[in-house]
Amino acid sequence: MIPILGVTGYSGSGKTTLLEKIVPKLTALGLRVAVIKHSHHNASVDKEGKDSWRMKEAGASQVIMACDSRWALMTETPREPVSLHYLAAQFDQNLTDLVLVEGFKQEPIPKILLHRRDMTKPLPECDENVLAIATDYPLNTEKVRLNINEISQIAAFIFDYYQRQK
């Protein structure tokens, strides 16, 4: 199974921005990184009226849209989305070394918790799955403390995590 590492935190903690900066650093280290992002919105990569949307509307349970440089598989789920591990298993093991997960904070996976000083909510309780806490303020913790603004430090932590999973 491909190693998984979560990046969690409240809305506004910078999860997407951090991942956007971390992925190129990990790629430069030779890792092939995939990302699963949780959204509370009814996300759609289809556009109304386009051929792939029309196939979904016609009743197709899955549609692959392909062009010369990429392809996307869209799957309709009649109920709550399937498990995170099922989603991660959809990645091609020949193209992926590590899966980074944004959100899914309740999932029992290893994770880095993000928190910022100016957030109105306090730092959440850490469970045994939290490997590190990334903040923009000093923190006395038994967990590894990362500086949320030191992208290279966080990338090195993630790369080390990956190395230990092999």
PDB file of C-alpha atoms in Angstrom:
ATOM      1  CA  MET A   1       0.000   0.000   0.000  1.00  0.00           C
ATOM      2  CA  ILE A   2       1.169   3.529  -0.759  1.00  0.00           C
ATOM      3  CA  PRO A   3       2.104   5.479   2.404  1.00  0.00           C
ATOM      4  CA  ILE A   4      -0.433   8.115   3.455  1.00  0.00           C
ATOM      5  CA  LEU A   5       0.122  11.287   5.481  1.00  0.00           C
ATOM      6  CA  GLY A   6      -2.606  13.734   6.415  1.00  0.00           C
ATOM      7  CA  VAL A   7      -2.453  17.506   6.749  1.00  0.00           C
ATOM      8  CA  THR A   8      -5.256  18.690   9.010  1.00  0.00           C
ATOM      9  CA  GLY A   9      -6.382  21.858  10.717  1.00  0.00           C
ATOM     10  CA  TYR A  10      -9.245  24.263  10.926  1.00  0.00           C
ATOM     11  CA  SER A  11     -10.463  26.130   7.869  1.00  0.00           C
ATOM     12  CA  GLY A  12      -8.079  29.013   7.270  1.00  0.00           C
ATOM     13  CA  SER A  13      -5.061  27.270   8.809  1.00  0.00           C
ATOM     14  CA  GLY A  14      -3.339  27.099   5.418  1.00  0.00           C
ATOM     15  CA  LYS A  15      -3.637  23.427   4.472  1.00  0.00           C
ATOM     16  CA  THR A  16      -4.008  23.999   0.735  1.00  0.00           C
ATOM     17  CA  THR A  17      -1.331  26.691   0.619  1.00  0.00           C
ATOM     18  CA  LEU A  18       1.087  24.487   2.537  1.00  0.00           C
ATOM     19  CA  LEU A  19       0.487  21.506   0.244  1.00  0.00           C
ATOM     20  CA  GLU A  20       0.868  23.725  -2.801  1.00  0.00           C
ATOM     21  CA  LYS A  21       4.353  24.670  -1.540  1.00  0.00           C
ATOM     22  CA  ILE A  22       5.319  21.218  -0.213  1.00  0.00           C
ATOM     23  CA  VAL A  23       4.518  19.158  -3.319  1.00  0.00           C
ATOM     24  CA  PRO A  24       7.210  20.781  -5.527  1.00  0.00           C
ATOM     25  CA  LYS A  25       9.800  20.329  -2.743  1.00  0.00           C
ATOM     26  CA  LEU A  26       8.957  16.634  -2.414  1.00  0.00           C
ATOM     27  CA  THR A  27       8.921  16.221  -6.177  1.00  0.00           C
ATOM     28  CA  ALA A  28      12.408  17.766  -6.318  1.00  0.00           C
ATOM     29  CA  LEU A  29      13.500  15.090  -3.828  1.00  0.00           C
ATOM     30  CA  GLY A  30      12.319  12.440  -6.304  1.00  0.00           C
ATOM     31  CA  LEU A  31       8.958  11.576  -4.756  1.00  0.00           C
ATOM     32  CA  ARG A  32       5.885  11.078  -6.885  1.00  0.00           C
ATOM     33  CA  VAL A  33       3.200  12.709  -4.765  1.00  0.00           C
ATOM     34  CA  ALA A  34      -0.559  12.293  -5.058  1.00  0.00           C
ATOM     35  CA  VAL A  35      -3.102  14.362  -3.131  1.00  0.00           C
ATOM     36  CA  ILE A  36      -6.577  13.607  -1.841  1.00  0.00           C
ATOM     37  CA  LYS A  37      -8.508  16.716  -0.863  1.00  0.00           C
ATOM     38  CA  HIS A  38     -11.698  16.579   1.137  1.00  0.00           C
ATOM     39  CA  SER A  39     -14.342  19.161   0.323  1.00  0.00           C
ATOM     40  CA  HIS A  40     -17.551  19.911   2.170  1.00  0.00           C
ATOM     41  CA  HIS A  41     -18.991  21.237  -1.090  1.00  0.00           C
ATOM     42  CA  ASN A  42     -20.543  19.235  -3.894  1.00  0.00           C
ATOM     43  CA  ALA A  43     -17.400  19.346  -6.012  1.00  0.00           C
ATOM     44  CA  SER A  44     -17.556  18.651  -9.717  1.00  0.00           C
ATOM     45  CA  VAL A  45     -14.825  18.615 -12.321  1.00  0.00           C
ATOM     46  CA  ASP A  46     -17.503  18.408 -14.968  1.00  0.00           C
ATOM     47  CA  LYS A  47     -19.149  21.399 -16.534  1.00  0.00           C
ATOM     48  CA  GLU A  48     -22.824  21.369 -17.334  1.00  0.00           C
ATOM     49  CA  GLY A  49     -23.441  20.601 -20.993  1.00  0.00           C
ATOM     50  CA  LYS A  50     -20.005  19.091 -21.686  1.00  0.00           C
ATOM     51  CA  ASP A  51     -19.864  15.534 -23.058  1.00  0.00           C
ATOM     52  CA  SER A  52     -18.628  13.947 -19.816  1.00  0.00           C
ATOM     53  CA  TRP A  53     -21.393  15.709 -17.853  1.00  0.00           C
ATOM     54  CA  ARG A  54     -23.945  14.500 -20.405  1.00  0.00           C
ATOM     55  CA  MET A  55     -22.758  10.885 -19.942  1.00  0.00           C
ATOM     56  CA  LYS A  56     -23.152  11.222 -16.144  1.00  0.00           C
ATOM     57  CA  GLU A  57     -26.616  12.721 -16.608  1.00  0.00           C
ATOM     58  CA  ALA A  58     -27.474   9.808 -18.911  1.00  0.00           C
ATOM     59  CA  GLY A  59     -26.756   7.439 -16.010  1.00  0.00           C
ATOM     60  CA  ALA A  60     -23.118   6.389 -16.347  1.00  0.00           C
ATOM     61  CA  SER A  61     -21.712   5.489 -12.928  1.00  0.00           C
ATOM     62  CA  GLN A  62     -18.177   6.300 -14.037  1.00  0.00           C
ATOM     63  CA  VAL A  63     -16.805   8.483 -16.805  1.00  0.00           C
ATOM     64  CA  ILE A  64     -13.188   8.822 -17.882  1.00  0.00           C
ATOM     65  CA  MET A  65     -12.331  12.032 -19.654  1.00  0.00           C
ATOM     66  CA  ALA A  66      -9.031  11.713 -21.519  1.00  0.00           C
ATOM     67  CA  CYS A  67      -6.810  13.944 -23.622  1.00  0.00           C
ATOM     68  CA  ASP A  68      -3.191  13.754 -24.765  1.00  0.00           C
ATOM     69  CA  SER A  69      -1.669  14.923 -21.473  1.00  0.00           C
ATOM     70  CA  ARG A  70      -4.032  13.699 -18.708  1.00  0.00           C
ATOM     71  CA  TRP A  71      -7.104  11.750 -17.832  1.00  0.00           C
ATOM     72  CA  ALA A  72      -9.650  11.954 -15.029  1.00  0.00           C
ATOM     73  CA  LEU A  73     -12.015   9.342 -13.678  1.00  0.00           C
ATOM     74  CA  MET A  74     -15.262  10.711 -12.304  1.00  0.00           C
ATOM     75  CA  THR A  75     -17.345   8.358 -10.193  1.00  0.00           C
ATOM     76  CA  GLU A  76     -20.886   8.918  -8.993  1.00  0.00           C
ATOM     77  CA  THR A  77     -21.498   7.658  -5.467  1.00  0.00           C
ATOM     78  CA  PRO A  78     -25.091   7.075  -4.401  1.00  0.00           C
ATOM     79  CA  ARG A  79     -24.189   7.578  -0.730  1.00  0.00           C
ATOM     80  CA  GLU A  80     -21.534   9.127   1.470  1.00  0.00           C
ATOM     81  CA  PRO A  81     -18.121   8.821  -0.207  1.00  0.00           C
ATOM     82  CA  VAL A  82     -16.235   5.590   0.238  1.00  0.00           C
ATOM     83  CA  SER A  83     -13.402   5.256   2.726  1.00  0.00           C
ATOM     84  CA  LEU A  84     -10.190   7.235   2.523  1.00  0.00           C
ATOM     85  CA  HIS A  85      -8.210   4.016   2.072  1.00  0.00           C
ATOM     86  CA  TYR A  86     -10.444   3.049  -0.855  1.00  0.00           C
ATOM     87  CA  LEU A  87      -9.815   6.451  -2.440  1.00  0.00           C
ATOM     88  CA  ALA A  88      -6.045   6.144  -1.891  1.00  0.00           C
ATOM     89  CA  ALA A  89      -6.091   2.694  -3.487  1.00  0.00           C
ATOM     90  CA  GLN A  90      -7.335   4.284  -6.716  1.00  0.00           C
ATOM     91  CA  PHE A  91      -3.905   5.843  -7.325  1.00  0.00           C
ATOM     92  CA  ASP A  92      -1.560   3.972  -9.637  1.00  0.00           C
ATOM     93  CA  GLN A  93       1.238   2.476  -7.508  1.00  0.00           C
ATOM     94  CA  ASN A  94       3.555   2.771 -10.502  1.00  0.00           C
ATOM     95  CA  LEU A  95       3.072   6.550 -10.533  1.00  0.00           C
ATOM     96  CA  THR A  96       2.741   7.339  -6.809  1.00  0.00           C
ATOM     97  CA  ASP A  97       5.141   7.048  -3.871  1.00  0.00           C
ATOM     98  CA  LEU A  98       3.221   9.030  -1.249  1.00  0.00           C
ATOM     99  CA  VAL A  99      -0.368  10.185  -0.800  1.00  0.00           C
ATOM    100  CA  LEU A 100      -0.878  13.466   1.025  1.00  0.00           C
ATOM    101  CA  VAL A 101      -4.372  13.950   2.385  1.00  0.00           C
ATOM    102  CA  GLU A 102      -5.929  17.342   3.047  1.00  0.00           C
ATOM    103  CA  GLY A 103      -8.708  17.190   5.579  1.00  0.00           C
ATOM    104  CA  PHE A 104     -10.230  13.892   6.711  1.00  0.00           C
ATOM    105  CA  LYS A 105      -9.188  14.903  10.237  1.00  0.00           C
ATOM    106  CA  GLN A 106     -11.218  12.126  11.857  1.00  0.00           C
ATOM    107  CA  GLU A 107      -9.457   9.393   9.875  1.00  0.00           C
ATOM    108  CA  PRO A 108      -6.976   7.296  11.884  1.00  0.00           C
ATOM    109  CA  ILE A 109      -3.976   8.080   9.670  1.00  0.00           C
ATOM    110  CA  PRO A 110      -0.622   9.673  10.493  1.00  0.00           C
ATOM    111  CA  LYS A 111      -0.972  13.436  10.212  1.00  0.00           C
ATOM    112  CA  ILE A 112       0.503  16.873  10.664  1.00  0.00           C
ATOM    113  CA  LEU A 113      -1.802  19.283  12.500  1.00  0.00           C
ATOM    114  CA  LEU A 114      -1.696  22.969  11.475  1.00  0.00           C
ATOM    115  CA  HIS A 115      -2.612  25.844  13.769  1.00  0.00           C
ATOM    116  CA  ARG A 116      -2.007  29.585  13.618  1.00  0.00           C
ATOM    117  CA  ARG A 117      -1.749  32.102  16.448  1.00  0.00           C
ATOM    118  CA  ASP A 118      -4.495  34.357  15.074  1.00  0.00           C
ATOM    119  CA  MET A 119      -7.094  31.585  14.818  1.00  0.00           C
ATOM    120  CA  THR A 120     -10.152  32.042  17.034  1.00  0.00           C
ATOM    121  CA  LYS A 121     -10.364  28.321  17.829  1.00  0.00           C
ATOM    122  CA  PRO A 122      -7.824  26.808  20.223  1.00  0.00           C
ATOM    123  CA  LEU A 123      -5.347  24.127  19.207  1.00  0.00           C
ATOM    124  CA  PRO A 124      -7.332  20.878  18.878  1.00  0.00           C
ATOM    125  CA  GLU A 125      -6.588  17.901  21.090  1.00  0.00           C
ATOM    126  CA  CYS A 126      -3.894  15.691  19.618  1.00  0.00           C
ATOM    127  CA  ASP A 127      -4.452  11.978  19.313  1.00  0.00           C
ATOM    128  CA  GLU A 128      -1.905   9.225  18.718  1.00  0.00           C
ATOM    129  CA  ASN A 129      -2.100   9.818  14.944  1.00  0.00           C
ATOM    130  CA  VAL A 130      -0.711  13.354  15.131  1.00  0.00           C
ATOM    131  CA  LEU A 131       3.001  13.027  14.340  1.00  0.00           C
ATOM    132  CA  ALA A 132       3.755  16.745  14.336  1.00  0.00           C
ATOM    133  CA  ILE A 133       2.183  20.127  14.948  1.00  0.00           C
ATOM    134  CA  ALA A 134       3.026  22.992  12.592  1.00  0.00           C
ATOM    135  CA  THR A 135       2.433  26.431  14.111  1.00  0.00           C
ATOM    136  CA  ASP A 136       3.517  30.033  13.680  1.00  0.00           C
ATOM    137  CA  TYR A 137       4.105  30.394  17.421  1.00  0.00           C
ATOM    138  CA  PRO A 138       6.223  28.607  20.048  1.00  0.00           C
ATOM    139  CA  LEU A 139       4.525  25.575  21.528  1.00  0.00           C
ATOM    140  CA  ASN A 140       5.434  23.282  24.395  1.00  0.00           C
ATOM    141  CA  THR A 141       4.442  19.814  23.170  1.00  0.00           C
ATOM    142  CA  GLU A 142       5.585  16.206  23.222  1.00  0.00           C
ATOM    143  CA  LYS A 143       4.870  16.033  19.489  1.00  0.00           C
ATOM    144  CA  VAL A 144       7.367  17.194  16.900  1.00  0.00           C
ATOM    145  CA  ARG A 145       6.879  20.949  16.509  1.00  0.00           C
ATOM    146  CA  LEU A 146       7.354  22.380  13.019  1.00  0.00           C
ATOM    147  CA  ASN A 147       7.389  26.012  11.947  1.00  0.00           C
ATOM    148  CA  ILE A 148       4.426  26.419   9.600  1.00  0.00           C
ATOM    149  CA  ASN A 149       6.397  29.065   7.657  1.00  0.00           C
ATOM    150  CA  GLU A 150       9.483  26.864   7.125  1.00  0.00           C
ATOM    151  CA  ILE A 151       8.424  24.883   4.064  1.00  0.00           C
ATOM    152  CA  SER A 152      11.807  23.155   3.703  1.00  0.00           C
ATOM    153  CA  GLN A 153      11.621  21.945   7.320  1.00  0.00           C
ATOM    154  CA  ILE A 154       8.157  20.472   6.796  1.00  0.00           C
ATOM    155  CA  ALA A 155       9.175  18.915   3.464  1.00  0.00           C
ATOM    156  CA  ALA A 156      12.193  17.303   5.177  1.00  0.00           C
ATOM    157  CA  PHE A 157       9.909  15.940   7.926  1.00  0.00           C
ATOM    158  CA  ILE A 158       7.550  14.452   5.316  1.00  0.00           C
ATOM    159  CA  PHE A 159      10.424  13.000   3.296  1.00  0.00           C
ATOM    160  CA  ASP A 160      11.832  11.395   6.463  1.00  0.00           C
ATOM    161  CA  TYR A 161       8.371   9.998   7.245  1.00  0.00           C
ATOM    162  CA  TYR A 162       8.219   8.516   3.737  1.00  0.00           C
ATOM    163  CA  GLN A 163      11.698   6.966   4.092  1.00  0.00           C
ATOM    164  CA  ARG A 164      10.636   5.228   7.330  1.00  0.00           C
ATOM    165  CA  GLN A 165       7.566   3.737   5.591  1.00  0.00           C
ATOM    166  CA  LYS A 166       9.537   1.928   2.874  1.00  0.00           C
TER     167      LYS A 166
END
